[in-house]
XYZ file of C-alpha atoms in Angstrom:
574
model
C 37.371 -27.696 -17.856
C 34.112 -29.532 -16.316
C 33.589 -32.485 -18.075
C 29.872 -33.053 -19.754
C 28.553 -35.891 -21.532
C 25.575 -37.952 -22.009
C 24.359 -41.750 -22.500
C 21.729 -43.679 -23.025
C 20.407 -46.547 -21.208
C 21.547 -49.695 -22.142
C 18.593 -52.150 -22.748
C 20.397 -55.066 -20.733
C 21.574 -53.298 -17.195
C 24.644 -54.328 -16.101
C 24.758 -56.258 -12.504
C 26.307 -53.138 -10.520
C 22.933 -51.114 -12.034
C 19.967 -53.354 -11.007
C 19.302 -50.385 -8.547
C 18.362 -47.442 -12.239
C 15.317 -49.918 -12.481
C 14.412 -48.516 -9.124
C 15.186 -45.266 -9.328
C 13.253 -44.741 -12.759
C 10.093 -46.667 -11.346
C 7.009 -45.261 -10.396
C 7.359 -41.900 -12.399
C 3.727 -42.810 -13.504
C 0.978 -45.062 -11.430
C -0.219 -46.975 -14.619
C -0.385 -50.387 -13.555
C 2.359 -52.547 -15.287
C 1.038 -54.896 -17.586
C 2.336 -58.520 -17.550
C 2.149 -60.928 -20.482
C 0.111 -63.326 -18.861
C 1.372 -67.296 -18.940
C -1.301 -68.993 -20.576
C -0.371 -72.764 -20.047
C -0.797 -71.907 -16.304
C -4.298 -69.842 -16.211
C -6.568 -71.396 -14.226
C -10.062 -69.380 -13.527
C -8.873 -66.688 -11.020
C -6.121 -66.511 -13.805
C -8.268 -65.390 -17.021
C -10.495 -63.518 -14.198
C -6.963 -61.620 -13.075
C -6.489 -61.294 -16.822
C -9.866 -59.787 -17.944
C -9.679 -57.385 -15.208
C -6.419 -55.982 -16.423
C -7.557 -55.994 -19.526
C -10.760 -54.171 -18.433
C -9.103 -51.624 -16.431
C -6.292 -50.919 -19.495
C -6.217 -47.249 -21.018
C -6.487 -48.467 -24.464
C -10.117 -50.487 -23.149
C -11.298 -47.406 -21.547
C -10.413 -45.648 -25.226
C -11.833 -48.370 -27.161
C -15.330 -48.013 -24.543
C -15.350 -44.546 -24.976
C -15.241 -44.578 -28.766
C -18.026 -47.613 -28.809
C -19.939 -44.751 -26.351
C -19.486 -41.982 -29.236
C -20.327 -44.425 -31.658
C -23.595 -45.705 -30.129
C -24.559 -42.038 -29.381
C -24.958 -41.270 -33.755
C -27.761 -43.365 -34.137
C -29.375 -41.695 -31.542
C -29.610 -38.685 -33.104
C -30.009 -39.519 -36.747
C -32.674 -42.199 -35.659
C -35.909 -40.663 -33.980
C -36.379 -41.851 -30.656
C -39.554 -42.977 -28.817
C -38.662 -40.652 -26.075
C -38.199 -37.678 -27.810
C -40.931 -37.568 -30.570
C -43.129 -40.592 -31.100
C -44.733 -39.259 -33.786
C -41.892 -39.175 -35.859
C -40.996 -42.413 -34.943
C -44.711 -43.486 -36.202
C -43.941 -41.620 -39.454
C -40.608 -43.675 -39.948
C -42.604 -46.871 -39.169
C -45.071 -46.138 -42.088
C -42.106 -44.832 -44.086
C -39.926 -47.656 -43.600
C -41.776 -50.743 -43.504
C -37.991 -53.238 -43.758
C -36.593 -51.435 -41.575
C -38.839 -50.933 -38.681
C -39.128 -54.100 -37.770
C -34.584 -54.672 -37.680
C -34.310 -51.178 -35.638
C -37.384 -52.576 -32.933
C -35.028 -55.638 -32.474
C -31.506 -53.368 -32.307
C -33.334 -50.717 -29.925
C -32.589 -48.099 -31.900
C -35.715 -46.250 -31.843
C -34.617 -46.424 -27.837
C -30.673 -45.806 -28.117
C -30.101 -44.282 -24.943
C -32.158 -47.230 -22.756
C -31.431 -49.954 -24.804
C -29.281 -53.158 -23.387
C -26.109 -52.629 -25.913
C -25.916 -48.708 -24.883
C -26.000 -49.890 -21.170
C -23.861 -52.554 -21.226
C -20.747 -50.275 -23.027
C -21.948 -47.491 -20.474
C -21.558 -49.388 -17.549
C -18.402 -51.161 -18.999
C -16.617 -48.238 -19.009
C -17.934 -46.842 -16.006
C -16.309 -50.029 -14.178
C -13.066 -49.825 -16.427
C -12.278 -46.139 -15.178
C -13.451 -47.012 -11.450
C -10.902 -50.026 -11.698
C -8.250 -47.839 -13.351
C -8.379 -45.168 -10.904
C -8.977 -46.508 -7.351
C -5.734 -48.588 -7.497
C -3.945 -45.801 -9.181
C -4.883 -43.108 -6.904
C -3.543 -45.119 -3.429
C -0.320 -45.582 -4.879
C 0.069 -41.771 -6.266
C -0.657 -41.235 -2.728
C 1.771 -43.488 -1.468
C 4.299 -41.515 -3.767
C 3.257 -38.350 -1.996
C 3.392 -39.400 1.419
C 7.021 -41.376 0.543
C 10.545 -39.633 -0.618
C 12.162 -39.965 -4.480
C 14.452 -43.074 -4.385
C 18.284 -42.774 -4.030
C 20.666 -42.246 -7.088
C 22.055 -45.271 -9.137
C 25.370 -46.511 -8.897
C 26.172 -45.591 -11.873
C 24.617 -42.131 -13.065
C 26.418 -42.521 -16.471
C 23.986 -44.974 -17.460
C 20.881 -42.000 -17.024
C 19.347 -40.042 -20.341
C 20.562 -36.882 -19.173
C 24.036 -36.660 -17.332
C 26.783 -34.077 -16.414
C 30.122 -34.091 -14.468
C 32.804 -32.237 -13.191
C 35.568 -31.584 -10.475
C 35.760 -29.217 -7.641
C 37.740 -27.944 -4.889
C 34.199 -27.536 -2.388
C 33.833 -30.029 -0.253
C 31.209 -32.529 -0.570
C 29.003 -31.305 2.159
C 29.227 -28.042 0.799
C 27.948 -29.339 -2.728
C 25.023 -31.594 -1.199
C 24.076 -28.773 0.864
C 24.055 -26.001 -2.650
C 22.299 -28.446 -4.715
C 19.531 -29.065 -1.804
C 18.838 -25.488 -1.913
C 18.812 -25.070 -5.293
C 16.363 -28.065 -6.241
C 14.438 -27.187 -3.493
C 14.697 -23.397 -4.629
C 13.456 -24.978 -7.972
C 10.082 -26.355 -6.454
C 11.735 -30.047 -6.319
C 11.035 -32.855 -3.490
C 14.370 -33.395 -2.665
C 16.322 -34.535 0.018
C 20.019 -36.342 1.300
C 20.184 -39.974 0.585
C 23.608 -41.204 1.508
C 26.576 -39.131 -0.471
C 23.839 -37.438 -3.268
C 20.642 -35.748 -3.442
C 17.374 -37.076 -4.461
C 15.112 -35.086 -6.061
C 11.424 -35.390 -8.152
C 9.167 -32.477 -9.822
C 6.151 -32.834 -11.663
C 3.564 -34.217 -9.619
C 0.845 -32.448 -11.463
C 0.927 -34.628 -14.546
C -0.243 -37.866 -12.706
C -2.651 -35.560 -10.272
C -4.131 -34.423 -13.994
C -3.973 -37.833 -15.219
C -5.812 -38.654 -12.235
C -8.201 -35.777 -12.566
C -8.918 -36.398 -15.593
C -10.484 -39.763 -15.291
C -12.074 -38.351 -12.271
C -13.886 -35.901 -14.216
C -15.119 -38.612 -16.769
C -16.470 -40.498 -13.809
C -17.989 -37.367 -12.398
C -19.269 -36.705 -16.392
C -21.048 -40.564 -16.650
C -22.520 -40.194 -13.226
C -23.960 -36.382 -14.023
C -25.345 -37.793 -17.673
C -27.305 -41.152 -16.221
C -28.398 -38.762 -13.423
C -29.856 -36.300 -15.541
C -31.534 -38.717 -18.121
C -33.030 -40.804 -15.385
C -34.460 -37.882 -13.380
C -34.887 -35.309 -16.354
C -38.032 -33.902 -17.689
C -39.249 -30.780 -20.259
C -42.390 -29.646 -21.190
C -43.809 -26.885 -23.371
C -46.819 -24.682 -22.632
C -47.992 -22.277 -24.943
C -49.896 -18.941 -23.423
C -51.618 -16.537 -24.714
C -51.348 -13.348 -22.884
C -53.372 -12.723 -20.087
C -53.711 -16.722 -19.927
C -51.546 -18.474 -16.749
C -49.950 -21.950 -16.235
C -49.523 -23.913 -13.190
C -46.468 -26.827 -13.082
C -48.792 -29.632 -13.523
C -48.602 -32.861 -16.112
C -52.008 -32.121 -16.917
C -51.159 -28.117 -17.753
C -48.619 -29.213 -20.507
C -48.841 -29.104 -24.372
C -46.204 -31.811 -24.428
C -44.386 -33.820 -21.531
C -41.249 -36.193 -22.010
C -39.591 -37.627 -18.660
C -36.991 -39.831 -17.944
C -37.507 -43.165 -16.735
C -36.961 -42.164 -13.066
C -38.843 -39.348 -12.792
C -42.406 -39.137 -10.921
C -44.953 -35.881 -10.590
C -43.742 -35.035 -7.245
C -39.970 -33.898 -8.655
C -41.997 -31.084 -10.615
C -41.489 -27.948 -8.776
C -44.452 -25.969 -7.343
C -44.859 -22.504 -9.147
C -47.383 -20.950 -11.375
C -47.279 -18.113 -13.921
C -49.030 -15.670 -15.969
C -48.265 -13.901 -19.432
C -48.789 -10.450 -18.650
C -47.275 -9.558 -22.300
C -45.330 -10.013 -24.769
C -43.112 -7.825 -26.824
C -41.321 -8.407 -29.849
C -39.767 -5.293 -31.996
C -37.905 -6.201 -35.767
C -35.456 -4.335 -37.917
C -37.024 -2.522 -40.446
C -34.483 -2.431 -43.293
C -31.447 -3.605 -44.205
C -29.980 -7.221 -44.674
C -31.038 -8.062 -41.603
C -34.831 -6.609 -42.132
C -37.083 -8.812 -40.277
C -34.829 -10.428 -37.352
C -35.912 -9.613 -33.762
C -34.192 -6.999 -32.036
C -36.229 -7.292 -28.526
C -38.103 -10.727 -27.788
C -39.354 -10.828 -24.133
C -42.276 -11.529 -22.037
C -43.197 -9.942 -18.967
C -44.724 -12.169 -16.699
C -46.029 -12.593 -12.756
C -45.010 -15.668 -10.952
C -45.543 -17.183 -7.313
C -43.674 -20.494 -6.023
C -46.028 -22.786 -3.708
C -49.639 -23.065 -2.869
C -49.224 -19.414 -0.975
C -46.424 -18.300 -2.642
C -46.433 -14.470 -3.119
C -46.804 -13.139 -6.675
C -43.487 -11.496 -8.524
C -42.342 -10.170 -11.629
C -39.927 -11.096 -13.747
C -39.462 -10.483 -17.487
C -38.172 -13.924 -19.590
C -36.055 -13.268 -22.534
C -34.031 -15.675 -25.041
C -30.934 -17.054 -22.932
C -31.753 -16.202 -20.170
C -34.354 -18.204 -18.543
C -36.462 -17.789 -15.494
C -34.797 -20.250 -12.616
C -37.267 -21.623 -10.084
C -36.065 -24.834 -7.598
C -34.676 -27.628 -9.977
C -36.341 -26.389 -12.900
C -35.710 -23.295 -15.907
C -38.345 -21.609 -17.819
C -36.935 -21.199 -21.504
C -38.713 -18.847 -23.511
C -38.606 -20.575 -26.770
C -41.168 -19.187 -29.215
C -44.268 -16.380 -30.102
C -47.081 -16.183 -32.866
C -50.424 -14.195 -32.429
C -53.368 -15.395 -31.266
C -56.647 -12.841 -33.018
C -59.608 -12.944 -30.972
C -62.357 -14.529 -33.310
C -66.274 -13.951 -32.158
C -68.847 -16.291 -34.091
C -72.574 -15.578 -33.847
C -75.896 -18.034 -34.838
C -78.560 -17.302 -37.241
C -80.174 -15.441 -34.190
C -77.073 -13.556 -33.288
C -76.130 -15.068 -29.831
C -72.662 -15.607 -29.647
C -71.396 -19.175 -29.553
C -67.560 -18.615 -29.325
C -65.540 -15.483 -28.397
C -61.966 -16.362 -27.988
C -58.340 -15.440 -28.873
C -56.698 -18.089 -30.946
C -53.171 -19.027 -31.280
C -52.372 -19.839 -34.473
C -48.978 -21.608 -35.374
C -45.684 -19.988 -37.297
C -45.245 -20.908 -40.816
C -41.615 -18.942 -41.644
C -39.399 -15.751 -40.070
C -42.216 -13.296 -41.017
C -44.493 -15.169 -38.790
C -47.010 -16.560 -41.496
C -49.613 -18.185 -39.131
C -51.590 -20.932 -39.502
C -54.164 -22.878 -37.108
C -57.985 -23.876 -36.664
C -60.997 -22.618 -35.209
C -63.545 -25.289 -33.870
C -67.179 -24.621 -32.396
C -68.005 -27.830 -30.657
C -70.721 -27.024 -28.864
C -73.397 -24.354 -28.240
C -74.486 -23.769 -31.662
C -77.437 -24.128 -33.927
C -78.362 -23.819 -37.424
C -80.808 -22.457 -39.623
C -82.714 -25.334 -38.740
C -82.497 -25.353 -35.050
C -80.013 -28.227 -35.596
C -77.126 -28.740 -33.418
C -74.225 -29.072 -35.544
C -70.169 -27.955 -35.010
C -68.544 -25.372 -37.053
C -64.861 -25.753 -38.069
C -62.914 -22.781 -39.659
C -59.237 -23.036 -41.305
C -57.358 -19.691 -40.390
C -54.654 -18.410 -42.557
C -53.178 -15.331 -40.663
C -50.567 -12.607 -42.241
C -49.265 -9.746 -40.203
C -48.286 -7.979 -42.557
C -50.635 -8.425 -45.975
C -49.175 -7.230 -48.829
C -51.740 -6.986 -51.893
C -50.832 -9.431 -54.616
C -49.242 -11.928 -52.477
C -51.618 -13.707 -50.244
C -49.535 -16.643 -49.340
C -47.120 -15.058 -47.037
C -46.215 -12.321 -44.827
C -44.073 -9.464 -45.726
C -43.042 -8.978 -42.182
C -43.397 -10.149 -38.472
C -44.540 -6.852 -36.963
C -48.968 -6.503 -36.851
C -48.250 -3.664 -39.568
C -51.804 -4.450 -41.918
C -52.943 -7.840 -40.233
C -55.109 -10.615 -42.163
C -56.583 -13.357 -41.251
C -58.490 -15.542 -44.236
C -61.419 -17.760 -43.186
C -62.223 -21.378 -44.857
C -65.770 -22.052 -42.918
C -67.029 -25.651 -42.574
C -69.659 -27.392 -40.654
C -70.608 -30.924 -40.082
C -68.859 -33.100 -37.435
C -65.520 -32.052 -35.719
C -64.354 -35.322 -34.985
C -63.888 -34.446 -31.526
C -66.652 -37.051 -29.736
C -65.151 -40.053 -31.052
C -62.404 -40.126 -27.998
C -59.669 -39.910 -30.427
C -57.140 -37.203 -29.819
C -56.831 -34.351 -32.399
C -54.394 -31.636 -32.440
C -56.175 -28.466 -31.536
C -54.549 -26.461 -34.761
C -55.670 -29.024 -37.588
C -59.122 -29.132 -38.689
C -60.343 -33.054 -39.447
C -62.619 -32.344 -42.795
C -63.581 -36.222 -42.833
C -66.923 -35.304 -41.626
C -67.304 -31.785 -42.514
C -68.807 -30.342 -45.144
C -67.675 -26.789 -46.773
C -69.932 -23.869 -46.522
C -70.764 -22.916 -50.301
C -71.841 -19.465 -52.053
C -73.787 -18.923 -54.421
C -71.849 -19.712 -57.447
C -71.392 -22.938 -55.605
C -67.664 -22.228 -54.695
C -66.140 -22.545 -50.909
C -66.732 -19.967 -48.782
C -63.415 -17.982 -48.122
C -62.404 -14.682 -47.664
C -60.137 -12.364 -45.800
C -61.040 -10.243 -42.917
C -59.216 -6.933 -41.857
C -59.757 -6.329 -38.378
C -63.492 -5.055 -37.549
C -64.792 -6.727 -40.693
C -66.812 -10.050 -40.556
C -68.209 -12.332 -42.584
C -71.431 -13.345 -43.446
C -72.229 -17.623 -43.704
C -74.850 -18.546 -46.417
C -78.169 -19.124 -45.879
C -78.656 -17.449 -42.539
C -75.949 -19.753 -40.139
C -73.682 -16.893 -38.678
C -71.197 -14.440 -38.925
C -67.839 -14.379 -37.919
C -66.327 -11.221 -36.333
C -62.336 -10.220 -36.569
C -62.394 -8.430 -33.650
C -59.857 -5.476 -33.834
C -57.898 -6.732 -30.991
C -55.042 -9.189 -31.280
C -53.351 -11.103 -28.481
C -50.018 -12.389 -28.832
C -48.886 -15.700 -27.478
C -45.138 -16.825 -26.051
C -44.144 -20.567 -25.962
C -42.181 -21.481 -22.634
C -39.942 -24.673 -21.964
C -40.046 -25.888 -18.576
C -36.485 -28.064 -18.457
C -35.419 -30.060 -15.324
C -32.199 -31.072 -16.524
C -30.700 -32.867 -12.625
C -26.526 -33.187 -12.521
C -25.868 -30.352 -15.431
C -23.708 -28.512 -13.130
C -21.573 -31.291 -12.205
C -21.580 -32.497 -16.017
C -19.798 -29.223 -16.211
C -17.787 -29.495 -13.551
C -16.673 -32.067 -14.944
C -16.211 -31.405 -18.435
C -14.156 -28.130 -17.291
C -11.697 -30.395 -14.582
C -11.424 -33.310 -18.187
C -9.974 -30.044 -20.082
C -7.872 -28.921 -16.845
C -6.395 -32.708 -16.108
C -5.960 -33.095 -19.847
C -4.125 -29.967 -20.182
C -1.911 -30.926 -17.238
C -1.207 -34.446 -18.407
C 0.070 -33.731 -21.289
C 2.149 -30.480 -20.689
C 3.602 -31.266 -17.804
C 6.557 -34.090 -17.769
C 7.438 -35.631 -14.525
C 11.215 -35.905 -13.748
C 14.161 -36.548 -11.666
C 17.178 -35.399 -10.753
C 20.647 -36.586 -8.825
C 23.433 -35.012 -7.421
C 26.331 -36.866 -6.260
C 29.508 -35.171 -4.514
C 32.307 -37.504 -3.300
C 35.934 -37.684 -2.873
C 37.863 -39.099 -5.736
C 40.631 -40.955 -5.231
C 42.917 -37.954 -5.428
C 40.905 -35.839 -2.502
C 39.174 -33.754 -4.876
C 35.582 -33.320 -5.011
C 33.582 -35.161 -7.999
C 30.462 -33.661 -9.072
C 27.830 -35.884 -10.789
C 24.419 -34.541 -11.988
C 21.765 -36.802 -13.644
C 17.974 -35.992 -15.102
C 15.505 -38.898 -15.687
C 11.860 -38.224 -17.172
C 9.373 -40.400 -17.607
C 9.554 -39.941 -21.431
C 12.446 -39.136 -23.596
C 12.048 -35.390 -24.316
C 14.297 -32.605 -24.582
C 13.116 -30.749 -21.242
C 15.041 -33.076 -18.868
C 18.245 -32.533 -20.400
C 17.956 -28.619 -20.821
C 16.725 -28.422 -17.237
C 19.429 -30.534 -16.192
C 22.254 -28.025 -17.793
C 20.710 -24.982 -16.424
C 20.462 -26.455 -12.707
C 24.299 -27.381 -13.111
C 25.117 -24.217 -14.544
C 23.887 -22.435 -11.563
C 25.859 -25.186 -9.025
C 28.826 -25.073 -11.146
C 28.960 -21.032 -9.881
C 28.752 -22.351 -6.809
C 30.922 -25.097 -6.660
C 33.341 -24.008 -9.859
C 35.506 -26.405 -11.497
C 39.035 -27.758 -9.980
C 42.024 -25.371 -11.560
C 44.907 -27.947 -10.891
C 42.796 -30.669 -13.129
C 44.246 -30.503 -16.460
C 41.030 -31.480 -18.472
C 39.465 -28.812 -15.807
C 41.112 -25.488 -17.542
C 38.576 -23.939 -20.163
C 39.371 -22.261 -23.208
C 39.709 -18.849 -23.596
C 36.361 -17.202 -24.283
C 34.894 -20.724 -22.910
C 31.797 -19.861 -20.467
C 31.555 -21.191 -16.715
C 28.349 -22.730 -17.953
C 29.687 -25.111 -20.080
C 28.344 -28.154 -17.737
C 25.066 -27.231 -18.524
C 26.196 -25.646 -22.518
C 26.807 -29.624 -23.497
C 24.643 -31.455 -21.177
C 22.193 -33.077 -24.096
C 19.791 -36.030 -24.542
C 21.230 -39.340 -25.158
């Protein structure tokens, strides 16, 4: 019968086994890390030291978890890039702290000197990790697995047995059947060398690849980045200008010429809503149907825009984001010229698209009086009016639409050179038009109806038709697709590291010292696990058909009932 057995390795080799440290080297390409011998550092030494230190997985885990860590108060924080006016709320609302986050840069996360150090720290540490690593996996590649050790015993993973085949005849079998197996392998002396498993150090490699590829796409993309929104209102256009925008935030790299040259215009908008049900009220088609040309003589196309699936022009995607309605208003004078016919968008409130917004006459009218003087309405719009409850919509659709008027007059505010938003009405210097019971003027208007000011200033028309208005986000987001790329390779390289365990395996055939063949197999991973030694056992169950045990060997008889297998049956983990 064969004879199988396994050991483990001693941790003091013996002097006829210096050559196992050999053969078990280099099953990985992390660089070997030597206590350093402090007495004797001199400045290249602590330099040598820090570098290894730098370039150390556990670093590069510790920099990556400072990264994540530095990225939370970035978004719990508001950010000077991304809304300043929050950021001037939190100010007024936080008077202690203010002042401690302005000196931390955490109302600038992203930019500030701490985030930028770690970020370039561990760009550095996974450059230095990798570069080394990668010319000596390819010196691996381009080289041969070493030869066997003396003394195979001494191997995780070992099996043995004796055979009337000559030795050639077993070297040449196990060749084919490693190589048969997808194994490097090749004659070294009287055994054969083989090694399997490159793919966990190219993943390994990969991996930290992608993470470089993953740092580079996310500094590319916040340097060069920009998004802007635009409302329209249909029939109303927009060209990709600065100046054309509602709101503009950039990255620090960015300049007007990386905006891409198209223009487009709303042609219309449709939105359609369930009608009952649980889900009564969410949109069931939300699109716009636009024209667009790219260039100064660009030819005009259409395209319809719908949620998810934005409009892609150069560099840069048009996101349609949001929709309200914008009802045309006409106000008249005393004398009945008209001083302001337009459709105005008016601002979402809730789901049922409860509107909100202002109307402002700054110039062009006249009162009673002859006076020039600016008229300032506050605009309360429902879609769907419901009698009894005047405070919000029963539903998105323009099923009875009503718009309720607060008029004012006075001064709009809008000469002092102060920016105002265009949907809030600045009542410091206006005063409320009053009936006569004395109360504020305000009433609701069904469309066709209008209302009458006191004492002769106007009317104001709800004309019967109503626009509807789309919101668009114009995002130029530069190195997404590698960030991707990368993230997707990271999963890959991950996967592939840690599923796949690179091994080794020796074959030894000689003479013994009474002409008959010996047989030695060994398996060596890189790790202990249990794959090594059951791959081991099946490889020498398959040889030992080939190259069956020695009859005349009295430890070489099996049992009755005993399989031919039984090299690879007991070949176990030591």
């Amino acid at each position: 019968m064969s004879e199988t057995k396994t050991s483990a390795p001693d941790s003091t080799p013996a002097a006829g086994d210096e050559d196992l440290g050999a053969a078990g080297s280099q099953l990985s390409t992390a660089p070997a890390e030597d206590a350093p011998n402090l007495p004797s550092l001199g400045v290249i030494g602590w330099t040598r030291w820090f570098w290894r230190q730098l370039t150390s997985m556990r670093v590069a885990l510790l920099l990556l978890l400072l990264l994540s860590l530095g990225a939370i108060p970035g978004s719990l924080i508001p950010q000077t890039g991304i809304d300043e006016t929050k950021v001037a709320e939190f100010r007024k609302a936080h008077e202690t702290l203010a002042p401690i986050y302005d000196k931390l840069g955490l109302f600038n996360v992203y930019s500030s000197v701490w985030f930028s150090a770690i970020y370039i720290l561990l760009f550095v540490s996974l450059i230095g990790c990798i570069v080394p690593r990668t010319w000596q996996f390819v010196g691996q590649l381009r080289g041969r697995p070493p030869g066997a050790p003396k003394r195979l015993t001494r191997l995780p993973a070992y099996t043995t047995w004796r055979t009337e085949a000559e030795p050639e005849q077993v070297r040449e079998a196990a060749l084919a059947l490693l190589r048969k197996r997808r194994f490097r392998a090749h004659l070294t002396g009287d055994a054969v060398a083989a090694e399997k498993g490159y793919l966990r150090e190219i993943g390994n490699l990969a991996f930290h690849i992608a993470l470089i590829v993953m740092l580079i796409a996310f500094a590319w993309g916040q340097l060069f980045k920009s998004e802007g929104n635009k409302l329209v209102v249909e029939g109303d256009g927009f060209s990709n200008t600065l100046t054309q925008y509602d709101d503009f935030k950039s990255g620090s790299l960015f300049t007007q010429d990386d905006l891409d040259p198209f223009s487009f215009n709303l042609k219309n908008f449709t939105g359609t809503y369930e009608a009952s049900g649980p889900n009564k009220g969410t949109p069931r088609i939300y699109k716009a149907d636009i024209s667009y040309s790219v260039g100064a003589d660009g030819k005009d196309e259409k395209t319809t825009i719908e949620v998810n699936e934005p409009l892609e022009i150069g560099d840069s995607k048009v996101y349609l984001v949001s929709h309200g309605y914008a009802p045309v208003i006409t106000i008249r004078d005393g004398k009945g010229n008209i001083v302001y016919r337009d459709a105005v968008p008016l601002l979402p409130l809730d789901g049922n698209v409860t509107s909100t917004g202002a109307i402002k006459v700054m110039d062009g009218y006249r009162n009673a009086r002859g006076e020039r003087e600016q008229l300032g309405f506050q605009a309360f719009f429902l879609p769907t009016y419901v009698k009894g409850n005047e405070l919000a919509s029963q539903f998105p659709a323009l099923l009875n639409p009503v718009i309720n008027l607060e008029a004012y007059h006075g001064d709009l505010g809008v000469d002092a050179g102060i920016p105002q938003s265009v949907y809030q009405l600045n009542k410091k210097n206006l005063k409320g038009f009053k009936d006569a019971k004395g109360a504020q003027v305000r009433e609701n208007l069904k469309p066709g109806e209008s209302m009458k000011l006191p004492n002769g200033a106007g009317t104001v028309t709800f004309e019967k038709e109503i626009k509807e208005w789309a919101g668009f986000q114009v995002a130029r987001q530069p190195g997404s697709g590698w960030a991707l790329a990368g993230s997707l390779a990271a999963i890959f390289g991950l996967a592939a590291s840690l599923f796949i365990q690179r091994r080794r395996v020796w074959v030894r055939a000689a003479t013994g010292s009474d002409g008959v063949t010996v047989v030695e197999m060994a398996g060596l991973g890189r790790s202990e696990s249990a794959k090594v030694p059951e791959e081991l056992g099946d490889l020498a169950g398959i040889l030992y058909e080939q190259a069956p045990g020695s009859l005349d060997d009295s430890e070489a008889e099996p049992d009755e009932g005993s399989d031919s297998d039984a090299a690879s049956a007991d070949c176990r983990r030591g």
